[in-house]
PDB file of C-alpha atoms in Angstrom:
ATOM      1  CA  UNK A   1      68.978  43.115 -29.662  1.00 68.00           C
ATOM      2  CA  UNK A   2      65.808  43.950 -28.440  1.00 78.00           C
ATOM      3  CA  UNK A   3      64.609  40.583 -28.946  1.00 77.00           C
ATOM      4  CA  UNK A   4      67.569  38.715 -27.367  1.00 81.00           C
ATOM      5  CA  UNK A   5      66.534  40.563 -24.531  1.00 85.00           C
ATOM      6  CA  UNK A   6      62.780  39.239 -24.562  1.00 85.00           C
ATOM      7  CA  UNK A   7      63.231  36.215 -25.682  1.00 84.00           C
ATOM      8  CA  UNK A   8      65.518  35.720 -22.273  1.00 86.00           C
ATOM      9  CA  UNK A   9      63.213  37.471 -20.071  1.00 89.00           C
ATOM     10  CA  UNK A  10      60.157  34.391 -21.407  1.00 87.00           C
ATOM     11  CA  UNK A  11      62.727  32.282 -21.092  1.00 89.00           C
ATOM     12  CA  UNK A  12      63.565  32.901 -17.215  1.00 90.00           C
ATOM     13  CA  UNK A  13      60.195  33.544 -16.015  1.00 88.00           C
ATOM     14  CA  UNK A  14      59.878  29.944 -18.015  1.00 85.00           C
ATOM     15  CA  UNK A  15      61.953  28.619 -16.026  1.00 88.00           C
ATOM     16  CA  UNK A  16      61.379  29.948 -12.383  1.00 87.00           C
ATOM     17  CA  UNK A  17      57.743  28.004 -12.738  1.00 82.00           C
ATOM     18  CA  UNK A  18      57.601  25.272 -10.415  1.00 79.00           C
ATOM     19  CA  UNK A  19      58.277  21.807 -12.301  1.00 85.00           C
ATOM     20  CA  UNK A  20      59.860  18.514 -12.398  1.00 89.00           C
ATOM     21  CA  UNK A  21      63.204  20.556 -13.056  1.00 91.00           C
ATOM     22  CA  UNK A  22      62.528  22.410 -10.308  1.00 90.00           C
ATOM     23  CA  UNK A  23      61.579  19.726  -7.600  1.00 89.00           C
ATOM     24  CA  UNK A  24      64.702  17.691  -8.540  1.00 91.00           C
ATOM     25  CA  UNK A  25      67.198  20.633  -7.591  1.00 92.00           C
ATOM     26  CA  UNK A  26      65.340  21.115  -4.249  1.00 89.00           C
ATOM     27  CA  UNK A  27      65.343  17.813  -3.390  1.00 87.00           C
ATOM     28  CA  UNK A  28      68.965  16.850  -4.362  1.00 90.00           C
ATOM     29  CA  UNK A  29      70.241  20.102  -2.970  1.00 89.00           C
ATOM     30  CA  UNK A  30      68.491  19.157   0.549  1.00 84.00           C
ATOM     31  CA  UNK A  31      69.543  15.258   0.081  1.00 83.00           C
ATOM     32  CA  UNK A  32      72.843  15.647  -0.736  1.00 83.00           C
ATOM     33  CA  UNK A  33      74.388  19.165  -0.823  1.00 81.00           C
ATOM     34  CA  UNK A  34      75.056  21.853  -2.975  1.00 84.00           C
ATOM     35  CA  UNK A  35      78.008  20.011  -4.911  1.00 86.00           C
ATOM     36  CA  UNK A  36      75.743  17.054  -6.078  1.00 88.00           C
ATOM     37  CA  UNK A  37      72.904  18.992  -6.596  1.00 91.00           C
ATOM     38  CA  UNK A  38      74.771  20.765  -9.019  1.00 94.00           C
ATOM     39  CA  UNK A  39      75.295  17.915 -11.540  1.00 95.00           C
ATOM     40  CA  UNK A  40      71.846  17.491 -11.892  1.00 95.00           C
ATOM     41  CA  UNK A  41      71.748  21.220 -12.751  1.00 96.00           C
ATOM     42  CA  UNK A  42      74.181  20.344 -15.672  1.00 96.00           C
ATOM     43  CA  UNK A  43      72.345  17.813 -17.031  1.00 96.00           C
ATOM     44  CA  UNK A  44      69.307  20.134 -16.852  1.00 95.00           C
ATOM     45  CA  UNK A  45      70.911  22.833 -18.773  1.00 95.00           C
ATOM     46  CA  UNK A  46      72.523  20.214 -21.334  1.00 96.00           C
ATOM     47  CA  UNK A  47      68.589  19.259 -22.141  1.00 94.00           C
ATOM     48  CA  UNK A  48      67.908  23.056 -22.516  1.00 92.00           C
ATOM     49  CA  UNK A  49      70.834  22.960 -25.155  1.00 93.00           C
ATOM     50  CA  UNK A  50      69.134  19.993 -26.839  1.00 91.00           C
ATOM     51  CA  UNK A  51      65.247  21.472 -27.126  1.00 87.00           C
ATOM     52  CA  UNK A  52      66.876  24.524 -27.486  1.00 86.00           C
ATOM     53  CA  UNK A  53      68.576  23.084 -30.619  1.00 86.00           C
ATOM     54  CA  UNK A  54      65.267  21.353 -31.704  1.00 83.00           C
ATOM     55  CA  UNK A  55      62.804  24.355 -30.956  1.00 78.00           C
ATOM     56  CA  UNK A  56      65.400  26.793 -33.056  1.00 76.00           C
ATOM     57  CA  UNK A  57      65.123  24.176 -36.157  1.00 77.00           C
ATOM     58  CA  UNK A  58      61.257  24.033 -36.136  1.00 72.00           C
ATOM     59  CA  UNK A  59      60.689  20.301 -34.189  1.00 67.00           C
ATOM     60  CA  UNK A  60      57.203  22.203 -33.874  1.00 65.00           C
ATOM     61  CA  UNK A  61      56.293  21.068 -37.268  1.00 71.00           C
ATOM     62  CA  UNK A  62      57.995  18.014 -37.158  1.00 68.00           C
ATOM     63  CA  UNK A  63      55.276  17.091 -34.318  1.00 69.00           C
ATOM     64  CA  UNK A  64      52.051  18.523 -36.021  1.00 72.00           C
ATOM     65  CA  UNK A  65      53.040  16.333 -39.541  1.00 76.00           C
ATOM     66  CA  UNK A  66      53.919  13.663 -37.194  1.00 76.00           C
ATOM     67  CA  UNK A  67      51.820  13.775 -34.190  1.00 81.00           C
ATOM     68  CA  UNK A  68      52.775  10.263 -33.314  1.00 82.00           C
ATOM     69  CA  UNK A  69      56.164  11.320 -32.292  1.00 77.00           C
ATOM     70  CA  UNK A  70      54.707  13.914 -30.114  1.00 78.00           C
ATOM     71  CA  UNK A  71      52.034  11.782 -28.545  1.00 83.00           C
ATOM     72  CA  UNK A  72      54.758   8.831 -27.856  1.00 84.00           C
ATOM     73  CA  UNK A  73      57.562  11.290 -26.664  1.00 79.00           C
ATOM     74  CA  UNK A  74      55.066  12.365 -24.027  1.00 81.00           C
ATOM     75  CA  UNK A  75      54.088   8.868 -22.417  1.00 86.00           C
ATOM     76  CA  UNK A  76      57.699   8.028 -22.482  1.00 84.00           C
ATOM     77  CA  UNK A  77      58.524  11.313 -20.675  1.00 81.00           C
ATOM     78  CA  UNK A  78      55.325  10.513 -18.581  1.00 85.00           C
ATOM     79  CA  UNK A  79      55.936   7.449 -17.489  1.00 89.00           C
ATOM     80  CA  UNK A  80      60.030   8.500 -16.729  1.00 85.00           C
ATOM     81  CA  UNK A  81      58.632  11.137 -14.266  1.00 86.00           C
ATOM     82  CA  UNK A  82      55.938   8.938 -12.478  1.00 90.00           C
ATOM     83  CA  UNK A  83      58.714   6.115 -12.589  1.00 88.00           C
ATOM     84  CA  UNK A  84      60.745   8.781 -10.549  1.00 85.00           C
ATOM     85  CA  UNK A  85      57.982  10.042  -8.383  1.00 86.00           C
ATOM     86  CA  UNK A  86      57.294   6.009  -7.071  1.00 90.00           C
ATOM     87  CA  UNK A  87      61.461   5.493  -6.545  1.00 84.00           C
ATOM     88  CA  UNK A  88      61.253   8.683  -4.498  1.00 79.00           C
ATOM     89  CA  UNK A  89      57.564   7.839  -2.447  1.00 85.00           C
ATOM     90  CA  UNK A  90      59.701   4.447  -1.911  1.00 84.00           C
ATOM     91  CA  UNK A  91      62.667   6.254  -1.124  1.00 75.00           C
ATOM     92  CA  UNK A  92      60.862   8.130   1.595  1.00 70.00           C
ATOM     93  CA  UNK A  93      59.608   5.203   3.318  1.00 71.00           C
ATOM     94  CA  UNK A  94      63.402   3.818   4.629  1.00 64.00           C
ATOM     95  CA  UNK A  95      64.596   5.152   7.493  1.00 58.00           C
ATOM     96  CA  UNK A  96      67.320   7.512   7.573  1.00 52.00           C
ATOM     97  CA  UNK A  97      68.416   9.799   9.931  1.00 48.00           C
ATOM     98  CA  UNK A  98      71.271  12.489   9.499  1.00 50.00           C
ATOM     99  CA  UNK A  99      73.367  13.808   7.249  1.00 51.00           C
ATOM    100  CA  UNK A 100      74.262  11.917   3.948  1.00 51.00           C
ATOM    101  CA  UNK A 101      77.477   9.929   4.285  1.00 49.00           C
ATOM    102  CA  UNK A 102      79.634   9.389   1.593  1.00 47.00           C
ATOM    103  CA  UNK A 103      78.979   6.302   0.356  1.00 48.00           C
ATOM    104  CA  UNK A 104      75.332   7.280  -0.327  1.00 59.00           C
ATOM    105  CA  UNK A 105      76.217  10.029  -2.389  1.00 68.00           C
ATOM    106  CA  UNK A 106      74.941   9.082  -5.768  1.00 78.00           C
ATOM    107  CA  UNK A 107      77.368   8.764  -8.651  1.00 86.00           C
ATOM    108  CA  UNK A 108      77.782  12.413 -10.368  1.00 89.00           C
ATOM    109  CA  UNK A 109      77.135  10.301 -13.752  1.00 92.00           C
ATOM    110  CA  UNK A 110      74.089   9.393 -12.002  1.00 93.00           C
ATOM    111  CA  UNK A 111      72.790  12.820 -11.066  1.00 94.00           C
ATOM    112  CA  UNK A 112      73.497  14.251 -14.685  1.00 96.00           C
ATOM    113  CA  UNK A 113      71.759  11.951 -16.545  1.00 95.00           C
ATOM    114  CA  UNK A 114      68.096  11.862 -13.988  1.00 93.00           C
ATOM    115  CA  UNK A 115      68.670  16.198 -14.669  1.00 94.00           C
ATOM    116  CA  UNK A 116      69.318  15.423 -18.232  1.00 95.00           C
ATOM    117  CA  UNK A 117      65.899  12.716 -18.756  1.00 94.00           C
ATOM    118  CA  UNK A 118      63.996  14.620 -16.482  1.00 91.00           C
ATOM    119  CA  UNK A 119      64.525  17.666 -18.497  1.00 90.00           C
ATOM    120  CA  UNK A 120      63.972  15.637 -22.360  1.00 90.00           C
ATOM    121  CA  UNK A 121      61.095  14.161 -20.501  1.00 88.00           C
ATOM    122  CA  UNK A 122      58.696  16.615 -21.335  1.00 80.00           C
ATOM    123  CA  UNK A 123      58.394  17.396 -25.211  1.00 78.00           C
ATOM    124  CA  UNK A 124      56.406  20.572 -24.938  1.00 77.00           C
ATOM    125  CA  UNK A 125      59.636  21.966 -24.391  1.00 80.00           C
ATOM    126  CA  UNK A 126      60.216  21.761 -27.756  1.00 77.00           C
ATOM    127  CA  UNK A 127      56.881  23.189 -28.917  1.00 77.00           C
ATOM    128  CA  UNK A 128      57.448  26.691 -26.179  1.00 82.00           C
ATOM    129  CA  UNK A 129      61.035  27.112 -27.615  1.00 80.00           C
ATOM    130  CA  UNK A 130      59.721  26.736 -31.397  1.00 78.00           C
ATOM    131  CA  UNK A 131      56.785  29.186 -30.407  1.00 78.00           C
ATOM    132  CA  UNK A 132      59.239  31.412 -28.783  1.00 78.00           C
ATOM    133  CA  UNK A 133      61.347  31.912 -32.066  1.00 77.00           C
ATOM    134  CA  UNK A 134      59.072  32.055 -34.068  1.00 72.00           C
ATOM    135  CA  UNK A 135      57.288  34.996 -32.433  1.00 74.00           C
ATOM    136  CA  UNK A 136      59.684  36.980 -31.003  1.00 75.00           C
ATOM    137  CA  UNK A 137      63.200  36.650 -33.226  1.00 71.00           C
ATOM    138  CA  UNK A 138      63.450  38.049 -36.428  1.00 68.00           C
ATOM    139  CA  UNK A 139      62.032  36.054 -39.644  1.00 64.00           C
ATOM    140  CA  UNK A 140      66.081  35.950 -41.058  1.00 69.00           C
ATOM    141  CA  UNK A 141      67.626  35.473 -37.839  1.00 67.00           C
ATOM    142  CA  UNK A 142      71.140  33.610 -39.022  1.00 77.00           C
ATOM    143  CA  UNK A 143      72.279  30.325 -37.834  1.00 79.00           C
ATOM    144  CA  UNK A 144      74.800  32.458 -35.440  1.00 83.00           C
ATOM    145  CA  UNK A 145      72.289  34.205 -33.571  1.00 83.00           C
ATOM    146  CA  UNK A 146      69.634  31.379 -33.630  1.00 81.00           C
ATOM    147  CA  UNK A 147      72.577  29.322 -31.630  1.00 87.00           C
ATOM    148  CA  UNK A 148      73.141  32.314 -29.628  1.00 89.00           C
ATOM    149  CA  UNK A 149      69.905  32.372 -28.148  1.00 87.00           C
ATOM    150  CA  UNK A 150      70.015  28.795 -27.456  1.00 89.00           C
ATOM    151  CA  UNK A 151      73.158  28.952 -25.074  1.00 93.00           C
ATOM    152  CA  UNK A 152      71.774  32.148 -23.793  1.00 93.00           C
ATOM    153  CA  UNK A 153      68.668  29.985 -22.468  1.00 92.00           C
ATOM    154  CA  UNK A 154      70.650  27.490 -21.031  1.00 94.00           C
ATOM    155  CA  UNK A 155      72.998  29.391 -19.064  1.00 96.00           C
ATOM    156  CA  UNK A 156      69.767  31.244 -17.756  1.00 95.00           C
ATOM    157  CA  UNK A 157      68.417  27.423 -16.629  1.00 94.00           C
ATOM    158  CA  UNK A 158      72.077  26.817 -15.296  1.00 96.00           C
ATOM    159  CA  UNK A 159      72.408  29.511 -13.496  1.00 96.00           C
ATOM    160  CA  UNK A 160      68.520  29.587 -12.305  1.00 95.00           C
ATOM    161  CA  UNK A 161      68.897  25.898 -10.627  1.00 94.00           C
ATOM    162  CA  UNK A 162      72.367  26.445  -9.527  1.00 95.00           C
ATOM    163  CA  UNK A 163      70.846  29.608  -7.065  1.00 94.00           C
ATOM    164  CA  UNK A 164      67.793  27.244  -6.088  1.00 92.00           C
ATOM    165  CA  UNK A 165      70.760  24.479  -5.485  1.00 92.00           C
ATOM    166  CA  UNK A 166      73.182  26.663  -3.644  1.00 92.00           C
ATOM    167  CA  UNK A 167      70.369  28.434  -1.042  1.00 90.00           C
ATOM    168  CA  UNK A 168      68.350  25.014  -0.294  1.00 88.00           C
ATOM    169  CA  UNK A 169      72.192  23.669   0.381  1.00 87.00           C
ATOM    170  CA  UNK A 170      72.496  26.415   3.567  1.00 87.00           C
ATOM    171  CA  UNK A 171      72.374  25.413   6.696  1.00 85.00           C
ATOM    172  CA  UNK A 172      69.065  26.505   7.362  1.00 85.00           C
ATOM    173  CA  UNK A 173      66.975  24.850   4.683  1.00 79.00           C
ATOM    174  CA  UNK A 174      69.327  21.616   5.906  1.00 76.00           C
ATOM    175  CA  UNK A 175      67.969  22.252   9.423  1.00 82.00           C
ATOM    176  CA  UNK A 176      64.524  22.264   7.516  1.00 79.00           C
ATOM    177  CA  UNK A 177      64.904  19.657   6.017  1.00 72.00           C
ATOM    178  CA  UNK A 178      66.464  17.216   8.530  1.00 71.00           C
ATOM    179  CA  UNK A 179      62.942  18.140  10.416  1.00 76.00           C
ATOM    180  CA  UNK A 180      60.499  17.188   7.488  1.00 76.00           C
ATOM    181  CA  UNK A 181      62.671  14.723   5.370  1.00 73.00           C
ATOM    182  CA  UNK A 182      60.511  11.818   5.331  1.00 79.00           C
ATOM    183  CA  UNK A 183      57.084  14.647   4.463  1.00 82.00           C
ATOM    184  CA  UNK A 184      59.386  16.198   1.895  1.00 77.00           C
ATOM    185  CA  UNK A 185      60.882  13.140   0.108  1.00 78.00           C
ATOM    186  CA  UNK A 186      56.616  12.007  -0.099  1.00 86.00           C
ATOM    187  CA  UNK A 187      55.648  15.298  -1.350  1.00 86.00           C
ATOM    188  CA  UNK A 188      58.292  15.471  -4.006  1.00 81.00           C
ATOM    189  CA  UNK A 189      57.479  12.284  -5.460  1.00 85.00           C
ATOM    190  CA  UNK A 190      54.094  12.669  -5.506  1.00 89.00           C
ATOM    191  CA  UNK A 191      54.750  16.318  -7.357  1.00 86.00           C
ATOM    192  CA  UNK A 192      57.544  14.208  -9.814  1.00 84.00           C
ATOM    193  CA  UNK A 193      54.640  11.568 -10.592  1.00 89.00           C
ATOM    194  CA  UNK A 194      51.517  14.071 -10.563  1.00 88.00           C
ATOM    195  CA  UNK A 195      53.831  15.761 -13.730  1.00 85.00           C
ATOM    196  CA  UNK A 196      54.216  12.734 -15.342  1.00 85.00           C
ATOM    197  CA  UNK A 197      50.036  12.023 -14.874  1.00 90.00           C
ATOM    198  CA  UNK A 198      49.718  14.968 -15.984  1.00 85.00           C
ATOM    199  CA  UNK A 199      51.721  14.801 -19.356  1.00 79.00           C
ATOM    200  CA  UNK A 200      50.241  11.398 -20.053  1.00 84.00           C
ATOM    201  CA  UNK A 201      46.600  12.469 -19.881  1.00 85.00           C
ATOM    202  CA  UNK A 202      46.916  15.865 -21.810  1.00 78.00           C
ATOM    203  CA  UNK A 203      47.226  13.588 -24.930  1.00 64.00           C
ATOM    204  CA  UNK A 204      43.391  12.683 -24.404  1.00 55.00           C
ATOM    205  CA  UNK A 205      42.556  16.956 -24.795  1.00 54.00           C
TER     206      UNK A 205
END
């Protein structure tokens, strides 16, 4: 039990670090509300359930045999993110003042799948998850517990982005927000596309 427990606590300090995941909640929750928001955060946590899946069946090898897939994975991913950041840093520059209305509510299919890709855009997932069970959960740990641990991490990244969702969805990150949209919409896609740079060029370490 002990390392249920520890592999959970890695797992939610992994996840509180500021990321792509992260910077999508915020600025979906301040965009368009808590209830939108939260889509993404499904799609998010259905990705967990995916590299979860992959890290527990050792995609870790898989990717030092076939580097290739690694290396390619991570300027898809790369380019998905900076692809993001741009639509957002465009986004930023039309003018819009007020609360959303409903027809610009993005489709909830919508939101799922950018928390889903955003999520599978980053392959070193994978790699942390398969590092993860391979240090701290026993050698013989059965199929059972091995897909325990996996649902365990993503209700930890559900409910993680669904607290981020629900306070920057109050009134007085809105009033925040309504202040410093235009600022905030820039900053976010510069973060979203600064990941993706970033994912791209640690190929050439």
């Amino acid at each position: 039990m002990h390392q249920f427990i520890a592999l959970g606590s890695l797992w939610l300090l992994a996840a509180i670090s500021p990321g792509p995941n992260f910077v999508l909640v915020a600025r979906t929750a301040a965009r368009h509300r808590a209830r939108a928001s939260l889509f993404a955060v499904a799609g998010i946590a259905s990705a967990t359930l995916v590299w979860g899946l992959a890290g527990a069946l050792g995609i870790r090898g898989l990717f030092l045999a076939a580097p290739w897939a690694y290396i390619g994975l991570k300027l898809v991913g790369g380019a998905y993110l900076i692809g993001l950041g741009l639509a957002m840093l465009r986004a930023s520059t039309r003018p819009g003042d007020g609360p959303p209305r409903a027809h610009d509510q993005p489709a909830a299919r919508a939101l799922f799948r950018t928390g889903l890709i955003t999520n599978l855009a980053n392959p070193k997932t994978a790699v942390f998850v398969s590092s993860l069970f391979a240090t701290v959960m026993p050698p013989q740990a059965s199929i059972g517990w091995s897909l325990a641990a996996v649902v365990m991490m993503a209700l930890i990244s559900a409910s993680w982005y669904a607290v981020v969702a629900l306070v920057l969805s109050r009134p007085p990150a809105l009033a925040l927000f309504s202040r410093v949209r235009t600022a905030f919409d820039r900053l976010v896609g510069i973060a979203l596309a600064g990941f993706g740079t970033h994912l791209i060029l640690s190929n050439a370490r």
